PDB file of C-alpha atoms and ligand atoms in Angstrom:
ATOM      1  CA  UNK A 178      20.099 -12.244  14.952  1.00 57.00           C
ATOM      2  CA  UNK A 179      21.271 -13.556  11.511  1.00 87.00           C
ATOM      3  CA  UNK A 180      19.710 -10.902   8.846  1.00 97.00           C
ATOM      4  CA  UNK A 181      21.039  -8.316   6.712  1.00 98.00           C
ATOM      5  CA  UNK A 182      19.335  -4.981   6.195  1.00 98.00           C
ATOM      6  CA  UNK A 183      20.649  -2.958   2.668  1.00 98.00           C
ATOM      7  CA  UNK A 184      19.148   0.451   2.107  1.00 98.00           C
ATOM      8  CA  UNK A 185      18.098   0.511  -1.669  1.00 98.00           C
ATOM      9  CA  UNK A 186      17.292   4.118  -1.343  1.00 97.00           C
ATOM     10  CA  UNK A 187      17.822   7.289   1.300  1.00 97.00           C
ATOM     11  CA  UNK A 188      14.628   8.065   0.889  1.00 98.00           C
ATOM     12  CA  UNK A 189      12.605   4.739   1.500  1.00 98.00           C
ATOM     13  CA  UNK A 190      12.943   0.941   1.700  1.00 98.00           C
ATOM     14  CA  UNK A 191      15.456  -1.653   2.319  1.00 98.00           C
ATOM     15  CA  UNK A 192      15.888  -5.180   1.597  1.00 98.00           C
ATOM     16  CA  UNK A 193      16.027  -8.034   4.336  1.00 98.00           C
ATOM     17  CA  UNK A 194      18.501 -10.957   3.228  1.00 98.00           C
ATOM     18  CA  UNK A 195      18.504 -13.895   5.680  1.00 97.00           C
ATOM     19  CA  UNK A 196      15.699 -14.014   7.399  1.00 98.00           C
ATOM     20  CA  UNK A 197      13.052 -17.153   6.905  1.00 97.00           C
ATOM     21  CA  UNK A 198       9.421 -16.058   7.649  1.00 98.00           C
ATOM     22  CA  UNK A 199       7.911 -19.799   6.670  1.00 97.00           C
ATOM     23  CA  UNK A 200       8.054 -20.115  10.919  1.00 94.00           C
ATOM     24  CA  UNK A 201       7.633 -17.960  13.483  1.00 94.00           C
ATOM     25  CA  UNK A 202      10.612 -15.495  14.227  1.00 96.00           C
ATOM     26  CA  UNK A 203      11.586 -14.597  17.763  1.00 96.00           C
ATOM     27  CA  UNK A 204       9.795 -11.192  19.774  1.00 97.00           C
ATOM     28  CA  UNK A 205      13.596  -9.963  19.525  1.00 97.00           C
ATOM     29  CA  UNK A 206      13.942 -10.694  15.513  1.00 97.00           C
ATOM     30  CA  UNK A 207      10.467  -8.940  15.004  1.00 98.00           C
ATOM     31  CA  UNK A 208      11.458  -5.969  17.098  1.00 97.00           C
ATOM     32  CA  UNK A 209      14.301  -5.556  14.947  1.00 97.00           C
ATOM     33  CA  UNK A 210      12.478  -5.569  11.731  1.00 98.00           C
ATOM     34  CA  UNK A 211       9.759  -3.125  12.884  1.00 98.00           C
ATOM     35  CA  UNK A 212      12.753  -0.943  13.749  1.00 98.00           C
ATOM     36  CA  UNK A 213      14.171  -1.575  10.296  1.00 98.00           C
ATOM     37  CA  UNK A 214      10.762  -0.768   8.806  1.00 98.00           C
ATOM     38  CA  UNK A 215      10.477   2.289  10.782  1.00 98.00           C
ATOM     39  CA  UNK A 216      13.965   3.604   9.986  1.00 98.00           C
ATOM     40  CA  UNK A 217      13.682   2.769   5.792  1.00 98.00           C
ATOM     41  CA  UNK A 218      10.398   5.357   5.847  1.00 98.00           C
ATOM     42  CA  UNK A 219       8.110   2.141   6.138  1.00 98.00           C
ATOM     43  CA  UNK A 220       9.102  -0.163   3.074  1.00 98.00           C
ATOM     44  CA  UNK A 221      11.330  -3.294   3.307  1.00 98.00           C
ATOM     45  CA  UNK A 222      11.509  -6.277   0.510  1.00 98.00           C
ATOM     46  CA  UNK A 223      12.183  -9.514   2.466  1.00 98.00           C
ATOM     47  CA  UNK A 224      13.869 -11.615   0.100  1.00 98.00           C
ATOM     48  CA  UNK A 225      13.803 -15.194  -1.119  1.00 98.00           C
ATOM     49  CA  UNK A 226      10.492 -16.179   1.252  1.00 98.00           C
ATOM     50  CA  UNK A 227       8.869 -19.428   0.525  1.00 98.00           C
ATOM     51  CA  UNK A 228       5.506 -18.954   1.788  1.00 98.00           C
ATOM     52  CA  UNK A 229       1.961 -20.897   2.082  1.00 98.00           C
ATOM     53  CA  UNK A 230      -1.185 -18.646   2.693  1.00 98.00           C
ATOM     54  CA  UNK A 231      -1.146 -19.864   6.374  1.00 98.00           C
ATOM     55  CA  UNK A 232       2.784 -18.776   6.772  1.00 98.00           C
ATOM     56  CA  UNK A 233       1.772 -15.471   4.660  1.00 98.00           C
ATOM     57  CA  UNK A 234      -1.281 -14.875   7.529  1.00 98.00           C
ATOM     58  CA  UNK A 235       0.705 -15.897  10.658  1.00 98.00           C
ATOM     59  CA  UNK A 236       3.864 -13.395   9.574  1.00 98.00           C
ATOM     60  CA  UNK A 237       1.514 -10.449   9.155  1.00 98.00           C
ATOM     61  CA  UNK A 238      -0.858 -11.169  12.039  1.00 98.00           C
ATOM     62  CA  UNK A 239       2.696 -10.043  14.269  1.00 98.00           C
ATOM     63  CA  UNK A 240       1.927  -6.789  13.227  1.00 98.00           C
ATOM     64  CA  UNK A 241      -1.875  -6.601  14.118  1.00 98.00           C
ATOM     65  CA  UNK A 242      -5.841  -7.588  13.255  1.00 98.00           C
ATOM     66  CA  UNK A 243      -6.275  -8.259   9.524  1.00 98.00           C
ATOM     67  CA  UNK A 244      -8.516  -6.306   7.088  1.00 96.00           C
ATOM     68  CA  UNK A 245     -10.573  -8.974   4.679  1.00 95.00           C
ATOM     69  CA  UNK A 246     -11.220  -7.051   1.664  1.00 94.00           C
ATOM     70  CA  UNK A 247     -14.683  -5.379   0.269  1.00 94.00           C
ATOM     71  CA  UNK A 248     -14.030  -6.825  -3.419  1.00 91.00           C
ATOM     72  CA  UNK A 249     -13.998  -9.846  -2.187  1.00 92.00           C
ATOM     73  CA  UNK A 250     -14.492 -11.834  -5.349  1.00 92.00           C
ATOM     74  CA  UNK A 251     -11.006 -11.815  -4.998  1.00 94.00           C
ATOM     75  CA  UNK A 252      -9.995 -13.703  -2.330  1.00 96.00           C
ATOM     76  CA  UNK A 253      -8.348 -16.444  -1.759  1.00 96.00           C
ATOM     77  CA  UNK A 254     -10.516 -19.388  -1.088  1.00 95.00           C
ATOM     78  CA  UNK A 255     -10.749 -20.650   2.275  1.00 97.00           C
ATOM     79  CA  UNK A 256      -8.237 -17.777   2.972  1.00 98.00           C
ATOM     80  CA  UNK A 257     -10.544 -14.596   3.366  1.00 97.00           C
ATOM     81  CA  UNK A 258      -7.314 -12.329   4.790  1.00 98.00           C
ATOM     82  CA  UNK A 259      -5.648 -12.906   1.489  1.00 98.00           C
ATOM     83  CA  UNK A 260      -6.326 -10.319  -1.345  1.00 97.00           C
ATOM     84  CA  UNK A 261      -5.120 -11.993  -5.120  1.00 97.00           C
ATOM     85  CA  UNK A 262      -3.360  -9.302  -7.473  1.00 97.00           C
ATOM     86  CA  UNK A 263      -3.243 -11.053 -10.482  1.00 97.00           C
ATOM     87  CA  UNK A 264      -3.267 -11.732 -14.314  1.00 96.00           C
ATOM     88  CA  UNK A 265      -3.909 -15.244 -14.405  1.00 96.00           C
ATOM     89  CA  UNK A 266      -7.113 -16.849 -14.726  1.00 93.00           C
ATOM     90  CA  UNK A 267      -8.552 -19.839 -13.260  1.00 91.00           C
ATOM     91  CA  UNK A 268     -10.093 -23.277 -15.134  1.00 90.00           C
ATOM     92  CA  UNK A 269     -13.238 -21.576 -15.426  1.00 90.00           C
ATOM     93  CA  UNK A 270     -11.503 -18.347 -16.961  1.00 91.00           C
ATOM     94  CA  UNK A 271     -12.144 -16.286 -14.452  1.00 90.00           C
ATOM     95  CA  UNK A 272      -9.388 -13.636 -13.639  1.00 92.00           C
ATOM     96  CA  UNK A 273      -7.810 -15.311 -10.064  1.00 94.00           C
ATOM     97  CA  UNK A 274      -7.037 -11.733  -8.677  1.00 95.00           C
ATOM     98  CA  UNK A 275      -7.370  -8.511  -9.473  1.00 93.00           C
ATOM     99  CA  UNK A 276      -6.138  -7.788 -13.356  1.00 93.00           C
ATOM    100  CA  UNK A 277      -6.028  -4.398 -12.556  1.00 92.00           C
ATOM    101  CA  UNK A 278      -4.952  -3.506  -8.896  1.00 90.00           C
ATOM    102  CA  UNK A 279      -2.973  -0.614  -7.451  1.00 94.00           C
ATOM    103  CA  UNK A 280      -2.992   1.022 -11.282  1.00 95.00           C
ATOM    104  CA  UNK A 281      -3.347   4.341  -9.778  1.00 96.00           C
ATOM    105  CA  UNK A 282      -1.174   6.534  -6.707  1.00 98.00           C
ATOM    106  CA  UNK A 283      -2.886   5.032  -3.411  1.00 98.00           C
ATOM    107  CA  UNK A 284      -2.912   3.942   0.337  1.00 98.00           C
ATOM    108  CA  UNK A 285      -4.148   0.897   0.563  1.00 98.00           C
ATOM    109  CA  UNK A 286      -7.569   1.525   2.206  1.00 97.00           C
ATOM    110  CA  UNK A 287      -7.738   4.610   3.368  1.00 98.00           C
ATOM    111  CA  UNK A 288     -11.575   4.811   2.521  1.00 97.00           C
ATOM    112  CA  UNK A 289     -12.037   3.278   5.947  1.00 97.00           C
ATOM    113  CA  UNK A 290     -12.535   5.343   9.177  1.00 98.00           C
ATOM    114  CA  UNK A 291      -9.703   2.797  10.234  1.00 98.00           C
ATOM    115  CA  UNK A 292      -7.120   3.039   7.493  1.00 98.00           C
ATOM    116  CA  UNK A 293      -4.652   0.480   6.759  1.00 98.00           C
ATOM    117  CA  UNK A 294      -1.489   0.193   8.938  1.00 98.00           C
ATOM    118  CA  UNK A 295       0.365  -1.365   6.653  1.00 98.00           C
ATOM    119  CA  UNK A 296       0.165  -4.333   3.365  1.00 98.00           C
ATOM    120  CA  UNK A 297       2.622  -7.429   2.452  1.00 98.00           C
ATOM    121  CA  UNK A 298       3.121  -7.658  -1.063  1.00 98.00           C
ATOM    122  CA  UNK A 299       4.205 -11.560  -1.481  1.00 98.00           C
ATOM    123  CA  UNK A 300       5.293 -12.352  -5.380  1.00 98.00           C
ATOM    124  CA  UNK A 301       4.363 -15.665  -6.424  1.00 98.00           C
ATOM    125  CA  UNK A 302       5.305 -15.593 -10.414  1.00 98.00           C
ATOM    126  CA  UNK A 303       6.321 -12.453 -12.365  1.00 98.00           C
ATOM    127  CA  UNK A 304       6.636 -11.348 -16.038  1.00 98.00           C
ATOM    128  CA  UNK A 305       9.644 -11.563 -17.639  1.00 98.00           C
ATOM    129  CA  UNK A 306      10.033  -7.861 -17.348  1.00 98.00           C
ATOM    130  CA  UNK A 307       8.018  -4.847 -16.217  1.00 98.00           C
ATOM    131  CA  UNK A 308       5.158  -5.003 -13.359  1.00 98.00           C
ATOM    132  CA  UNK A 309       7.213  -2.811 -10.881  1.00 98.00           C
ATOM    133  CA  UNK A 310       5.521  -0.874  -7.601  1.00 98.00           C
ATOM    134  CA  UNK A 311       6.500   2.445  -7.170  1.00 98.00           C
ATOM    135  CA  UNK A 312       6.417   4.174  -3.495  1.00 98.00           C
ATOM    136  CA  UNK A 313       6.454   7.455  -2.202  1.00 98.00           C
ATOM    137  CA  UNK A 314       7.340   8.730   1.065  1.00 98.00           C
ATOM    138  CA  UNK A 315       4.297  10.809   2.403  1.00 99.00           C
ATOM    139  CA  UNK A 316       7.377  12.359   4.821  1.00 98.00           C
ATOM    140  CA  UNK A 317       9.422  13.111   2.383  1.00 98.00           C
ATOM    141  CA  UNK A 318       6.484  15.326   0.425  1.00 98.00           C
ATOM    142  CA  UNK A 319       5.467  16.482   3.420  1.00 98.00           C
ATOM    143  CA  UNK A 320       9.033  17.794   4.385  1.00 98.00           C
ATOM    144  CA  UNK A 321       9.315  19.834   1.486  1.00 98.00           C
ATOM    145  CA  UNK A 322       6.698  21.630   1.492  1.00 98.00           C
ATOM    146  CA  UNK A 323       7.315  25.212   2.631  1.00 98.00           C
ATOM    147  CA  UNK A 324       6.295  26.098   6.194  1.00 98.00           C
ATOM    148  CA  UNK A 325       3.361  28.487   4.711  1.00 98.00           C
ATOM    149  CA  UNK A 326       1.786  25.581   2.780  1.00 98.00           C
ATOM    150  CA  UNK A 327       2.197  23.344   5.858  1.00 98.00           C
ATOM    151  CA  UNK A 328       0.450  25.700   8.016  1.00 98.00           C
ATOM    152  CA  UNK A 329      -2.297  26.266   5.166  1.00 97.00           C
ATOM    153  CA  UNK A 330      -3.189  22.371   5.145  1.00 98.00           C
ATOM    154  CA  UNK A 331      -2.766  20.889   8.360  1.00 97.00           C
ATOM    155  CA  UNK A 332      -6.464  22.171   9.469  1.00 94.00           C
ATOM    156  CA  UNK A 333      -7.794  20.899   6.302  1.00 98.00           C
ATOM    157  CA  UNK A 334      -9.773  17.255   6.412  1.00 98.00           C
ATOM    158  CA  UNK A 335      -9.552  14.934   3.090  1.00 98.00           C
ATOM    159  CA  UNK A 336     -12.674  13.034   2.071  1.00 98.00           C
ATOM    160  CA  UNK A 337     -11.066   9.598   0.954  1.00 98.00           C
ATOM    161  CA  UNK A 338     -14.243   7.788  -0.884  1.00 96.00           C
ATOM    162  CA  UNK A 339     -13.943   4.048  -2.678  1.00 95.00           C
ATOM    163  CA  UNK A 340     -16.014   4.657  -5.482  1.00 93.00           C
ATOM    164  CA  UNK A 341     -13.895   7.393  -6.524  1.00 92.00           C
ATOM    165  CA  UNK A 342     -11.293   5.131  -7.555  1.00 92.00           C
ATOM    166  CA  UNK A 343     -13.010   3.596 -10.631  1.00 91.00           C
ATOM    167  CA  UNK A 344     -12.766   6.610 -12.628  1.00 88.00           C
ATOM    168  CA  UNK A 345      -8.623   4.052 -12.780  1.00 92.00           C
ATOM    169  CA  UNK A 346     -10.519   0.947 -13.374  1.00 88.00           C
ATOM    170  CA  UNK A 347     -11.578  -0.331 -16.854  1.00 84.00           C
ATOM    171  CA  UNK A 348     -12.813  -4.080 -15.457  1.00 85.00           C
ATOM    172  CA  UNK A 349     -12.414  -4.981 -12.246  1.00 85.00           C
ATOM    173  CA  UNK A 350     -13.345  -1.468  -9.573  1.00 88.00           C
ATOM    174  CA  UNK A 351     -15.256  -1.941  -6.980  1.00 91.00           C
ATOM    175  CA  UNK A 352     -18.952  -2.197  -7.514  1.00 91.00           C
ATOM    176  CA  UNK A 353     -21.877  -0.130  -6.030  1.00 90.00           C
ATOM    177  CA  UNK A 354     -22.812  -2.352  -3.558  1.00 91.00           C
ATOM    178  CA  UNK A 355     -19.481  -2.574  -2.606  1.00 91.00           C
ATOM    179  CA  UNK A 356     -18.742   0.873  -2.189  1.00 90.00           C
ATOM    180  CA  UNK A 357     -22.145   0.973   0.272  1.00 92.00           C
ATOM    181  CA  UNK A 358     -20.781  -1.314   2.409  1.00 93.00           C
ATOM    182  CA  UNK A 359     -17.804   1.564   2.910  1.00 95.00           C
ATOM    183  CA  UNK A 360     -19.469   5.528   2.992  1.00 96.00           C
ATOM    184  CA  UNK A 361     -16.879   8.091   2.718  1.00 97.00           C
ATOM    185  CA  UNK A 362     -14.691   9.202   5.260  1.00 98.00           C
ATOM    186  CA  UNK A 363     -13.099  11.717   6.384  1.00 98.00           C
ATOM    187  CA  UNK A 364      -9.258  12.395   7.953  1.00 98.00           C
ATOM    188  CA  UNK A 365      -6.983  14.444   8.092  1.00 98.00           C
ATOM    189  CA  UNK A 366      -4.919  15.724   4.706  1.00 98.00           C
ATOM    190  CA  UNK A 367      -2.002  15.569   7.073  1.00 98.00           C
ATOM    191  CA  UNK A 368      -1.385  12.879  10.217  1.00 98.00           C
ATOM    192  CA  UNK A 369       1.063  11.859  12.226  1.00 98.00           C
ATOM    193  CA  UNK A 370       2.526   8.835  12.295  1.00 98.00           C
ATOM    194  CA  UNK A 371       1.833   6.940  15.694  1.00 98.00           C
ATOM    195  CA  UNK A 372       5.098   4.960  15.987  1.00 98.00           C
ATOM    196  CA  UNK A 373       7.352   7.678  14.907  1.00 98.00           C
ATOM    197  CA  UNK A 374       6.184  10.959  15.755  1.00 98.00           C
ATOM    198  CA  UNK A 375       6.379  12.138  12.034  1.00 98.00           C
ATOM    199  CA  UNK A 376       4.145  13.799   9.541  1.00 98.00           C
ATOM    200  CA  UNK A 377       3.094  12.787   6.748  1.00 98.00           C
ATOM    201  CA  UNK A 378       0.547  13.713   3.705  1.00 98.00           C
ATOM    202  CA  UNK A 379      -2.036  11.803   4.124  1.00 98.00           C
ATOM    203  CA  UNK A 380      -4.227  12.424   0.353  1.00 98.00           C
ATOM    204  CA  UNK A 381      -3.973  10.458  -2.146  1.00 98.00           C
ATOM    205  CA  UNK A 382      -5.363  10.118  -5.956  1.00 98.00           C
ATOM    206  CA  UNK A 383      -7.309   7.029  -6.155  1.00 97.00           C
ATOM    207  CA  UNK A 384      -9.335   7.463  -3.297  1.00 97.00           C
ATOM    208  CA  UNK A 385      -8.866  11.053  -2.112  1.00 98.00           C
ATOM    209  CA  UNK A 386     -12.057  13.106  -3.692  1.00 98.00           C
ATOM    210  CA  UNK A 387     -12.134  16.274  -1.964  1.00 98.00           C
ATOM    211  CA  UNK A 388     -11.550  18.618   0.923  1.00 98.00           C
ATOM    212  CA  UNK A 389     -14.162  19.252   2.899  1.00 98.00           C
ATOM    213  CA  UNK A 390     -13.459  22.843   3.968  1.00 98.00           C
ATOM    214  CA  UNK A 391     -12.644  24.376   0.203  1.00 98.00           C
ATOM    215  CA  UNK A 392     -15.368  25.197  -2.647  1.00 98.00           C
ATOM    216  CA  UNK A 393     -14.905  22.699  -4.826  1.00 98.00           C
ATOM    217  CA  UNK A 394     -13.133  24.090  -7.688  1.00 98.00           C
ATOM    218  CA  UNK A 395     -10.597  25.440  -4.435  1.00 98.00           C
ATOM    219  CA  UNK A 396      -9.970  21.288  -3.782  1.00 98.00           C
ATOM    220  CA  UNK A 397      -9.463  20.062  -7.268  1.00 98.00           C
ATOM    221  CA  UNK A 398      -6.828  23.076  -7.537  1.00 98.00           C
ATOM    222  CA  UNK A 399      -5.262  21.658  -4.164  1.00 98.00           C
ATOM    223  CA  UNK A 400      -5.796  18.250  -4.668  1.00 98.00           C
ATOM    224  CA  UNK A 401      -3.957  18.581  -8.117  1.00 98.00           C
ATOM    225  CA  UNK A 402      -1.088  20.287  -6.640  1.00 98.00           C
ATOM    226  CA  UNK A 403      -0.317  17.833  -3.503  1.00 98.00           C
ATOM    227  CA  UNK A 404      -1.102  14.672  -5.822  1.00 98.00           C
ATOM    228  CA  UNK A 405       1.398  15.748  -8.575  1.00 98.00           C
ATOM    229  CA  UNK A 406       3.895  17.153  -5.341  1.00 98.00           C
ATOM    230  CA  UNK A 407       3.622  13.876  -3.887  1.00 98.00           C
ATOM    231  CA  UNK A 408       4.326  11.612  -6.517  1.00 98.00           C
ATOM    232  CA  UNK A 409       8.018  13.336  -7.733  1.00 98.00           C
ATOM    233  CA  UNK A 410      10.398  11.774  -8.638  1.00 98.00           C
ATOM    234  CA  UNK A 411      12.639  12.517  -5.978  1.00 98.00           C
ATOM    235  CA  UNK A 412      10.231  10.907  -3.126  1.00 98.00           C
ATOM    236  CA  UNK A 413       9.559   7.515  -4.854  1.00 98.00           C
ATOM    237  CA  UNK A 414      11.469   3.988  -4.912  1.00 98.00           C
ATOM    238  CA  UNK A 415      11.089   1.706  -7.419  1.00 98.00           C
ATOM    239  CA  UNK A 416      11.010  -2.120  -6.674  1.00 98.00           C
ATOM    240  CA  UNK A 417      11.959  -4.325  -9.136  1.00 98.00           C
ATOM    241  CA  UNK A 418      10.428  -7.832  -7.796  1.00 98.00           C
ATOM    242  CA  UNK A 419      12.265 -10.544  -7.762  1.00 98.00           C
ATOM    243  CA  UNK A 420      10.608 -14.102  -7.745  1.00 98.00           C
ATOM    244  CA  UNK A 421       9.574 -15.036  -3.891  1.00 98.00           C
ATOM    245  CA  UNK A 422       9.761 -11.156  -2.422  1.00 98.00           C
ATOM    246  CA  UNK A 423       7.531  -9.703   0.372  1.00 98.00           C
ATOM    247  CA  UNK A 424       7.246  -6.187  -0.156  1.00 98.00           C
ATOM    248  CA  UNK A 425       5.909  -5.140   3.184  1.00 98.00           C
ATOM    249  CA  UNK A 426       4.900  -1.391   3.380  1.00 98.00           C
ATOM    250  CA  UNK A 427       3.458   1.269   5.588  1.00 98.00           C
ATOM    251  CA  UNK A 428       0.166   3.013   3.990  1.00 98.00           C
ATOM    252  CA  UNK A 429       0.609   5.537   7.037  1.00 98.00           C
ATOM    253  CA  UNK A 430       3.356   7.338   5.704  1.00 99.00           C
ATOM    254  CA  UNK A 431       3.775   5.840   1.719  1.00 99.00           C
ATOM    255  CA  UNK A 432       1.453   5.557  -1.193  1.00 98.00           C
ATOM    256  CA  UNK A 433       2.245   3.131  -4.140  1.00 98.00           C
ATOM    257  CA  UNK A 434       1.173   2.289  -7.925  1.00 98.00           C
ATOM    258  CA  UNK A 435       1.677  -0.620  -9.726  1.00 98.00           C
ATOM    259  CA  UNK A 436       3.303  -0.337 -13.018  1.00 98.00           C
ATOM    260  CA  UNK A 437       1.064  -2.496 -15.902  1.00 96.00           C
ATOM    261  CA  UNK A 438       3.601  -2.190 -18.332  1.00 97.00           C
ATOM    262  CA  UNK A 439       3.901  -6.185 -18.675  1.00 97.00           C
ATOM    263  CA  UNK A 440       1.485  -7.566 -21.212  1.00 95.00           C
ATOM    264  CA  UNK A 441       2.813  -9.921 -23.298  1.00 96.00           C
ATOM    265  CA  UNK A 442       5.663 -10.916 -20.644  1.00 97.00           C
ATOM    266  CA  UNK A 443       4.115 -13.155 -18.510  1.00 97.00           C
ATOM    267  CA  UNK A 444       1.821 -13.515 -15.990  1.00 97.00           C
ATOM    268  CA  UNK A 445       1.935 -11.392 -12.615  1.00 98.00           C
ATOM    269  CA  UNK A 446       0.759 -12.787  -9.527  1.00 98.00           C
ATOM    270  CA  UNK A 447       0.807 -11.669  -5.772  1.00 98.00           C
ATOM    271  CA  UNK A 448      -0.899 -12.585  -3.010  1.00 98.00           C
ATOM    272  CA  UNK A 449      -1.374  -9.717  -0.136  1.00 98.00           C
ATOM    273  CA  UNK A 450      -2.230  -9.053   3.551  1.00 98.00           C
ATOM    274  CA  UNK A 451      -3.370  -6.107   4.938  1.00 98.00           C
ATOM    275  CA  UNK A 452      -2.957  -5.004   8.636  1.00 98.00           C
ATOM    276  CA  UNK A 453      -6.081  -2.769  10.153  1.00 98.00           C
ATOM    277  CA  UNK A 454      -4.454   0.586  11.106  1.00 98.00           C
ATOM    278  CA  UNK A 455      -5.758   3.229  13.901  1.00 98.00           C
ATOM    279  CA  UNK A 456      -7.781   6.414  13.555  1.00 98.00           C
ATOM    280  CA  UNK A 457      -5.481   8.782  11.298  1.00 98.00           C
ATOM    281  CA  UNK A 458      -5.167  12.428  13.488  1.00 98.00           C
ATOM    282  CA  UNK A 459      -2.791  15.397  12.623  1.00 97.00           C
TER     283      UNK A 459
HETATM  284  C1  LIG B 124      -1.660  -2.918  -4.404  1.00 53.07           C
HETATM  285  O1  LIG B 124      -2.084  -1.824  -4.713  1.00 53.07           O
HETATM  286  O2  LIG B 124      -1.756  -3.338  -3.272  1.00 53.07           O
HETATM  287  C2  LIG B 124      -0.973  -3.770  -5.451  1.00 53.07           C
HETATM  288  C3  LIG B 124       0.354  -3.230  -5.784  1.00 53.07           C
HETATM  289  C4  LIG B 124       1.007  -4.003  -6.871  1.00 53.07           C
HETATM  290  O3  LIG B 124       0.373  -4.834  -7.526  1.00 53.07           O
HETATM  291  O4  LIG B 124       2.188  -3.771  -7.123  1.00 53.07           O
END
């Protein structure tokens, strides 16, 4: 099986070189790269993909059901499984995508009682500079915690709520009515990860408001601590896109933020899948 897998950090993600997702790859390829995926903490950049919506849909439907998206004014048309991150705006001047998304630390949907298993990133024109995604290994920040902090939080339950992320949102957050369509949930603040046994913090900023067994000032103390424990340095990789990469991630055991640093060096836009995930449990 002709691809190339290059670690581009010890603590998450690789890059694929040589592999052609535009048709369908063998069961035996596709083992391999959920192996990969597994093995790089759940990121991998395929490079150098050319890729129509239906190629985009078919690649990601290997890995399971896909989630169509609450906001959904900003879907693709005719293409309801593909979510638009974008800059650019259509004839009418409407934004195409979302101007704003992933501006904050997050799992992609984890405001569902089924969370997302995992999201495919595909870039379709970039600035000339800036608009990177940062992603953190949720093992790695689990890992170092000390055994007495482990032991304190692995009975606690996180309430992960989608309203609660527009306190990152200037434009484009989710509305009311779209938050009603998806109550708050509850799982736990850690899980383990079904494929590999692991475990992995399972909070996060945008959409994690509180834990439901502390007083509340007890939670935002907590809270503060695991988000800004999370998010060091030392746990995240930075992607750099390159023009035609899928970034294709695991919101099991990662969280990510996108880096709107570009204005003024071109437009950014992405279009992205995302796979339904299972019941999160400790
Ligand atoms: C997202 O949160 O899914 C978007 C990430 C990005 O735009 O880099």
């Amino acid at each position: 099986m002709g691809f190339t897998v290059n670690a581009l950090s010890p603590v998450l993600g690789a890059e694929v070189i040589g592999l052609d997702l535009s048709s369908s790859i063998s069961d035996a390829e596709l083992s391999r790269l959920n192996q990969a995926w597994l093995d790089h903490n759940g990121v991998l950049v395929v490079r150098d993909q050319s890729l129509t919506p239906e190629q985009h849909i078919a690649f990601s439907k290997r890995f399971g059901e896909l989630e169509q998206h609450v906001v959904g004014q900003f879907l693709l048309k005719g293409y309801p499984e593909i979510y638009r991150v974008s800059t650019k705006v259509d004839d009418d001047g409407k934004p195409m995508g979302n101007p704003e998304s992933g501006r904050y630390w997050h799992s992609d949907l984890s405001y569902l009682e089924r969370p997302s298993k995992a999201s495919l990133l595909y870039a379709l024109e970039l600035p000339e500079s800036g608009g990177d995604t940062m992603l953190a290994s949720m093992y790695a920040a689990y890992d170092a915690l000390s055994d007495t902090m482990k032991g304190m939080i692995e009975g606690l339950t996180g309430v992960h709520d989608l309203y609660h992320v527009n306190k990152f949102f200037e434009t484009s957050g989710p509305s009311a009515a779209q938050a009603e369509l998806t109550p708050p949930v509850e799982h736990p603040v850690v899980r383990t990860h079904p494929e590999t046994g692991r475990k992995a913090l399972f909070i996060n900023p945008g959409f994690t408001s509180r834990i439901v067994e502390l007083s509340k000032s007890e939670s935002d103390a907590l809270l503060e601590f695991l988000f800004a424990h999370a998010t060091k340095p030392e746990f995240v990789y930075r992607h750099r896109w390159r023009l035609h990469d899928l970034l294709f991630w695991d919101n099991r055991c990662t969280i990510h933020h996108a880096v709107h640093d570009f204005a003024g060096s071109g437009f950014r836009h992405m279009h992205r899948t995302t796979v339904l995930g299972e019941a999160a449990v400790l």
